[in-house]
Amino acid sequence: MTETVKANAATAAASSGVNGADIGLLVARVGFGGLLAVHGSQKLFGWFNGYGLDATAQGFQGMGYHPGKSFATLAGLSEITGGLLLVLGLLTPLAAAIALGTMINAVNVGWSGGFAMWELPAVYALAAVAFAFAGPGRLALDRGRPWQRQGLIWGAGAVVLGVVAALITLALK
C-alpha cells in the first residue's frame, strides 16, 4: 500500500512538472531580485530608508563616477530593472547580465575597503551568474515562451554581456 501511495505522489509531481529545484529557484529569484529592486529604489526614490537620487549622486561623485547623477540613475535603474525581471522570471539571461554588470561595479568600489566592503556585491554577482546558467525554473513568466533562453550558451552570453557592460561603465566613469 505504501509503495502505491509513493508511486501516485511521484506521478502527480511529475505531471505538474514542478519540482524542488523549481521551488528553490523561485524562492532565490524572488528574494534576490526583490532585494536588488529595493536597493535600486533606495537610490532613485529614497524608499525603504534610502538616500534618494541627489544624495546617491553625491556619493557616486565621491566614488569617482562623473557625472554622479547619471551614474547613480544608471545604477538605480539597473538594480530595479534587473531585480524586477528576476522576480518575474522574465528575460532571465538579460536580467542576470544587468545584475552582474551592476555588481561588478559595486565590487570594484568596495575592493580597496577590504573584504567586508565587497563581500555582499560579490554574493549578488554570484547569484546573477547562477541564474544566467540555471534559468528561472518552471514557475516563471519565461516558461514556454518563444524568448525563453537558458543553459550553457545563454549563461555564458549573459556573463559576457554583464562583464562587458561593467567594463564599459568603469572605463567611462
XYZ file of C-alpha atoms in Angstrom:
173
model
C 0.000 0.000 0.000
C 2.786 2.431 0.891
C 4.509 1.828 -2.453
C 1.262 2.682 -4.266
C 0.928 5.975 -2.360
C 4.547 6.859 -3.138
C 4.089 5.995 -6.801
C 0.918 8.109 -7.015
C 2.653 11.064 -5.341
C 5.612 10.768 -7.706
C 3.268 10.595 -10.709
C 1.359 13.681 -9.534
C 4.578 15.638 -9.024
C 5.917 14.582 -12.427
C 2.700 15.543 -14.216
C 2.709 19.043 -12.709
C 6.298 19.478 -13.908
C 7.232 21.432 -10.793
C 9.963 20.010 -8.612
C 12.060 21.072 -5.648
C 14.592 22.829 -7.864
C 11.811 24.961 -9.361
C 10.638 25.977 -5.897
C 14.222 26.714 -4.875
C 14.789 28.856 -7.967
C 11.528 30.715 -7.334
C 12.476 31.499 -3.730
C 16.003 32.563 -4.714
C 14.777 34.641 -7.671
C 12.088 36.452 -5.697
C 14.410 37.009 -2.725
C 17.447 38.138 -4.690
C 15.520 40.086 -7.325
C 13.317 41.729 -4.718
C 16.282 42.839 -2.621
C 18.052 44.154 -5.705
C 14.966 46.143 -6.767
C 14.568 47.566 -3.253
C 18.214 48.636 -3.301
C 17.651 50.437 -6.605
C 14.526 52.156 -5.279
C 16.559 53.403 -2.321
C 18.979 55.031 -4.743
C 16.385 56.601 -7.022
C 13.440 57.401 -4.776
C 14.665 57.231 -1.192
C 12.200 54.415 -0.493
C 12.916 51.871 2.272
C 15.031 54.412 4.209
C 17.242 55.107 1.200
C 19.082 58.323 0.472
C 17.320 59.265 -2.758
C 18.827 60.331 -6.047
C 20.521 63.589 -5.025
C 22.403 62.105 -2.071
C 23.198 58.949 -4.048
C 24.536 61.122 -6.888
C 26.840 62.892 -4.436
C 28.048 59.519 -3.207
C 28.729 58.358 -6.753
C 30.626 61.591 -7.426
C 32.758 60.841 -4.358
C 33.468 57.323 -5.653
C 34.787 58.714 -8.923
C 31.706 58.246 -11.102
C 31.365 61.510 -13.035
C 28.724 62.811 -13.551
C 27.404 61.331 -10.338
C 23.728 61.846 -11.128
C 23.947 59.970 -14.433
C 25.771 57.019 -12.905
C 23.503 56.948 -9.828
C 20.472 56.903 -12.130
C 22.015 54.137 -14.238
C 22.791 52.050 -11.149
C 19.328 52.543 -9.645
C 17.523 51.763 -12.897
C 19.727 48.712 -13.451
C 19.015 47.367 -9.978
C 15.269 47.962 -10.271
C 15.009 46.577 -13.809
C 17.263 43.564 -13.280
C 15.664 42.838 -9.917
C 12.075 43.001 -11.121
C 12.827 40.910 -14.206
C 14.342 38.265 -11.937
C 11.361 38.372 -9.566
C 9.082 37.727 -12.528
C 11.378 35.195 -14.170
C 11.221 37.269 -17.335
C 14.077 37.667 -19.837
C 16.241 35.926 -17.255
C 19.625 35.973 -19.060
C 19.268 39.718 -19.659
C 18.176 40.271 -16.050
C 21.197 38.316 -14.834
C 23.529 40.320 -17.099
C 22.115 43.608 -15.779
C 22.547 42.479 -12.165
C 26.049 41.142 -12.804
C 27.289 44.306 -14.508
C 25.988 46.449 -11.679
C 27.510 44.214 -9.002
C 30.912 44.141 -10.700
C 30.961 47.921 -10.358
C 29.921 47.624 -6.698
C 32.721 45.114 -6.043
C 35.161 47.482 -7.729
C 34.071 50.371 -5.494
C 34.404 48.339 -2.307
C 37.580 46.480 -3.222
C 40.041 48.854 -1.536
C 37.959 48.880 1.660
C 38.610 45.216 2.360
C 36.558 42.047 2.218
C 33.575 43.335 4.198
C 33.078 46.138 1.668
C 32.843 43.930 -1.424
C 31.556 40.687 0.063
C 27.803 41.344 -0.425
C 28.082 42.634 -4.017
C 30.198 39.563 -4.789
C 27.462 37.287 -3.424
C 24.904 39.130 -5.568
C 27.171 38.768 -8.612
C 27.498 35.026 -7.994
C 23.713 34.702 -7.709
C 23.308 36.564 -11.009
C 25.747 34.186 -12.709
C 23.864 31.195 -11.279
C 20.544 32.490 -12.664
C 22.190 33.183 -16.029
C 23.058 29.489 -16.360
C 20.210 27.808 -14.459
C 17.388 29.916 -15.824
C 14.305 30.891 -13.842
C 12.769 27.449 -13.298
C 9.248 26.396 -14.260
C 7.489 28.964 -12.062
C 8.395 31.959 -14.214
C 6.939 34.153 -16.932
C 9.668 32.950 -19.303
C 8.365 29.377 -19.163
C 7.147 28.134 -22.508
C 7.590 31.498 -24.218
C 9.365 31.838 -27.556
C 12.004 34.031 -25.906
C 12.797 31.572 -23.078
C 16.533 31.008 -23.009
C 18.779 29.175 -20.564
C 21.710 26.826 -20.489
C 25.403 26.931 -21.184
C 25.434 29.199 -24.249
C 22.876 31.686 -22.889
C 24.512 31.705 -19.469
C 27.917 32.378 -20.978
C 26.432 35.105 -23.183
C 24.791 36.759 -20.170
C 28.053 36.676 -18.227
C 29.983 38.160 -21.156
C 27.345 40.891 -21.599
C 27.411 41.721 -17.867
C 31.213 41.858 -17.750
C 31.468 43.976 -20.924
C 28.798 46.403 -19.651
C 30.627 46.678 -16.322
C 33.968 47.324 -18.030
C 32.440 49.992 -20.268
C 30.902 51.664 -17.223
C 34.204 51.551 -15.370
C 36.042 52.971 -18.393
C 33.553 55.830 -18.725
C 33.484 56.799 -15.069
